[in-house]
Amino acid sequence: MKSLFGSPGMISGLVLRMGQCLFAASSLAVMASASGFSTATSFCFLIAAMGLQVLWSFGLACLDIHALRLKKDLHNQIVLSLIVIGDWVTAILSLAAACSSAGVTVVFMKDTEICSRSQGSLSCNTFQVSVALAFVAWFLLAVSSYVMFWLLASI
Amino acid sequence: MKSLFGSPGMISGLVLRMGQCLFAASSLAVMASASGFSTATSFCFLIAAMGLQVLWSFGLACLDIHALRLKKDLHNQIVLSLIVIGDWVTAILSLAAACSSAGVTVVFMKDTEICSRSQGSLSCNTFQVSVALAFVAWFLLAVSSYVMFWLLASI
């Protein structure tokens, strides 16, 4: 069994999971604090997807801490298969939410004059920050997903 | 070397590539024929991403035909690595384009009254059809990407 950077039950894996959790939570908090986020369905979807990612990454970070403390080996096929499925579903949802929100932000700020005409009722800069944080959270999750898939395929 | 459904140089692989090419080309054609697609940056991005996917899938379909005719084996690490990288980059771009266009379509049709107020200058139903075709094209490409990654990891 190979032991790659970011494998479950390793310090690097734990750091990746905590990073995912942190960036997803920040993206969620920033979007929820932006005035007028409920104008667009995509922004509500971003909040839901980031909420799911926070729960998933936090759960796996706890599993990593448990494995590190008891020096348990998490490299068995059933555990890895479950983690791979969850990781990929969460990663695809996060990317979908981040991209649709980015598309909507561009429509609001550049393609139409919705932002400039809203006179402060839409905090468009805050939407941008939230989308950027969501992309970072997705990138960290994608790294974990590839590592898990690689480990599963090479068992 | 395992030989999975959709492997390069197999009939199933060729069918998958031709499906990807067909759906991506249809999505591109439908979007390009919709009036007012240049209103949103995401729709232009969709056209670019689908164009890239058409070129990529067509190239690999030709490679499959070549391998089938000459009974060549494409299962070597260098060829697979190149296909995996290209597949994943194209798949992520296609999903990003499809999701951002879907977000913008929802904003146009549901969240604001841009579609109903446009009085026919925006063909919103055509946008929906194009986005749906783009999602099918992405799904077929994602299947190929996973098969290639699995083959590469299990060499």
Short mmCIF file of C-alpha atoms in Angstrom, two decimals, chain A residues 1-122:
data_model
loop_
_atom_site.label_atom_id
_atom_site.label_comp_id
_atom_site.label_asym_id
_atom_site.label_seq_id
_atom_site.Cartn_x
_atom_site.Cartn_y
_atom_site.Cartn_z
CA MET A 1 0.00 0.00 0.00
CA LYS A 2 1.44 3.33 -1.07
CA SER A 3 1.37 6.24 1.35
CA LEU A 4 0.91 9.48 -0.58
CA PHE A 5 0.78 13.11 0.51
CA GLY A 6 -2.72 13.71 1.85
CA SER A 7 -3.53 10.05 2.60
CA PRO A 8 -6.09 9.43 5.36
CA GLY A 9 -4.53 9.01 8.80
CA MET A 10 -1.53 11.23 7.99
CA ILE A 11 -0.64 14.75 9.17
CA SER A 12 -0.76 16.05 5.55
CA GLY A 13 -4.25 14.55 5.12
CA LEU A 14 -5.42 16.23 8.32
CA VAL A 15 -4.00 19.61 7.22
CA LEU A 16 -5.79 19.31 3.83
CA ARG A 17 -9.11 18.49 5.52
CA MET A 18 -8.78 21.38 7.96
CA GLY A 19 -7.97 23.73 5.07
CA GLN A 20 -11.06 22.57 3.16
CA CYS A 21 -13.23 23.03 6.23
CA LEU A 22 -11.80 26.49 6.97
CA PHE A 23 -12.16 27.89 3.43
CA ALA A 24 -15.65 26.40 2.94
CA ALA A 25 -16.80 27.85 6.28
CA SER A 26 -15.34 31.27 5.37
CA SER A 27 -17.04 31.22 1.96
CA LEU A 28 -20.35 30.28 3.60
CA ALA A 29 -20.03 32.98 6.28
CA VAL A 30 -19.06 35.70 3.79
CA MET A 31 -21.92 34.82 1.42
CA ALA A 32 -24.47 34.61 4.26
CA SER A 33 -23.38 38.04 5.52
CA ALA A 34 -23.73 39.67 2.05
CA SER A 35 -26.87 41.70 1.65
CA GLY A 36 -29.14 40.52 -1.16
CA PHE A 37 -27.62 37.06 -1.62
CA SER A 38 -31.11 35.54 -1.82
CA THR A 39 -31.70 37.44 -5.10
CA ALA A 40 -29.92 34.64 -7.00
CA THR A 41 -30.62 30.91 -6.67
CA SER A 42 -26.91 30.17 -7.34
CA PHE A 43 -25.83 32.03 -4.20
CA CYS A 44 -28.25 29.94 -2.09
CA PHE A 45 -26.86 26.81 -3.78
CA LEU A 46 -23.32 27.99 -2.88
CA ILE A 47 -24.33 28.26 0.79
CA ALA A 48 -25.82 24.73 0.71
CA ALA A 49 -22.79 23.22 -1.08
CA MET A 50 -20.30 24.92 1.26
CA GLY A 51 -22.36 23.73 4.26
CA LEU A 52 -22.14 20.16 2.96
CA GLN A 53 -18.38 20.53 2.41
CA VAL A 54 -17.86 21.88 5.94
CA LEU A 55 -19.70 18.87 7.44
CA TRP A 56 -17.89 16.33 5.22
CA SER A 57 -14.38 17.75 5.72
CA PHE A 58 -14.91 18.23 9.46
CA GLY A 59 -16.04 14.60 9.79
CA LEU A 60 -12.99 13.33 7.90
CA ALA A 61 -10.66 15.61 9.90
CA CYS A 62 -12.06 14.00 13.08
CA LEU A 63 -11.46 10.54 11.53
CA ASP A 64 -7.85 11.56 10.76
CA ILE A 65 -7.28 12.79 14.33
CA HIS A 66 -8.74 9.52 15.67
CA ALA A 67 -6.46 7.47 13.37
CA LEU A 68 -3.39 9.55 14.25
CA ARG A 69 -4.00 9.26 18.03
CA LEU A 70 -4.60 5.49 17.99
CA LYS A 71 -2.09 4.90 15.14
CA LYS A 72 -4.82 3.11 13.15
CA ASP A 73 -4.39 2.25 9.47
CA LEU A 74 -7.26 3.57 7.34
CA HIS A 75 -6.00 2.05 4.08
CA ASN A 76 -8.62 -0.62 3.55
CA GLN A 77 -10.85 -0.93 0.52
CA ILE A 78 -14.24 -0.30 2.16
CA VAL A 79 -13.16 2.85 4.06
CA LEU A 80 -11.36 4.21 0.97
CA SER A 81 -14.34 3.50 -1.34
CA LEU A 82 -16.71 5.38 0.97
CA ILE A 83 -14.30 8.34 1.25
CA VAL A 84 -13.76 8.40 -2.56
CA ILE A 85 -17.52 8.48 -3.32
CA GLY A 86 -18.17 11.21 -0.73
CA ASP A 87 -15.16 13.25 -1.83
CA TRP A 88 -16.15 13.19 -5.51
CA VAL A 89 -19.81 14.02 -4.89
CA THR A 90 -18.84 16.92 -2.60
CA ALA A 91 -16.12 18.15 -5.00
CA ILE A 92 -18.46 18.16 -8.02
CA LEU A 93 -21.17 19.99 -6.03
CA SER A 94 -18.64 22.55 -4.75
CA LEU A 95 -17.26 23.23 -8.23
CA ALA A 96 -20.78 23.49 -9.65
CA ALA A 97 -21.80 25.96 -6.92
CA ALA A 98 -18.62 28.03 -7.25
CA CYS A 99 -18.89 28.22 -11.06
CA SER A 100 -22.59 29.08 -11.16
CA SER A 101 -22.06 31.78 -8.52
CA ALA A 102 -19.08 33.13 -10.48
CA GLY A 103 -21.24 33.27 -13.63
CA VAL A 104 -23.99 35.12 -11.81
CA THR A 105 -21.49 37.56 -10.21
CA VAL A 106 -20.12 38.40 -13.68
CA VAL A 107 -23.67 38.98 -14.96
CA PHE A 108 -24.43 41.27 -12.01
CA MET A 109 -21.17 43.25 -12.19
CA LYS A 110 -20.19 43.31 -15.85
CA ASP A 111 -22.82 42.04 -18.30
CA THR A 112 -25.73 44.04 -16.85
CA GLU A 113 -25.90 47.07 -14.61
CA ILE A 114 -27.72 45.30 -11.78
CA CYS A 115 -24.91 46.02 -9.28
CA SER A 116 -24.39 49.67 -10.11
CA ARG A 117 -28.16 50.27 -10.19
CA SER A 118 -28.81 48.47 -6.88
CA GLN A 119 -27.43 51.43 -4.84
CA GLY A 120 -25.96 49.24 -2.09
CA SER A 121 -28.77 46.71 -1.73
CA LEU A 122 -26.49 44.09 -3.35
#
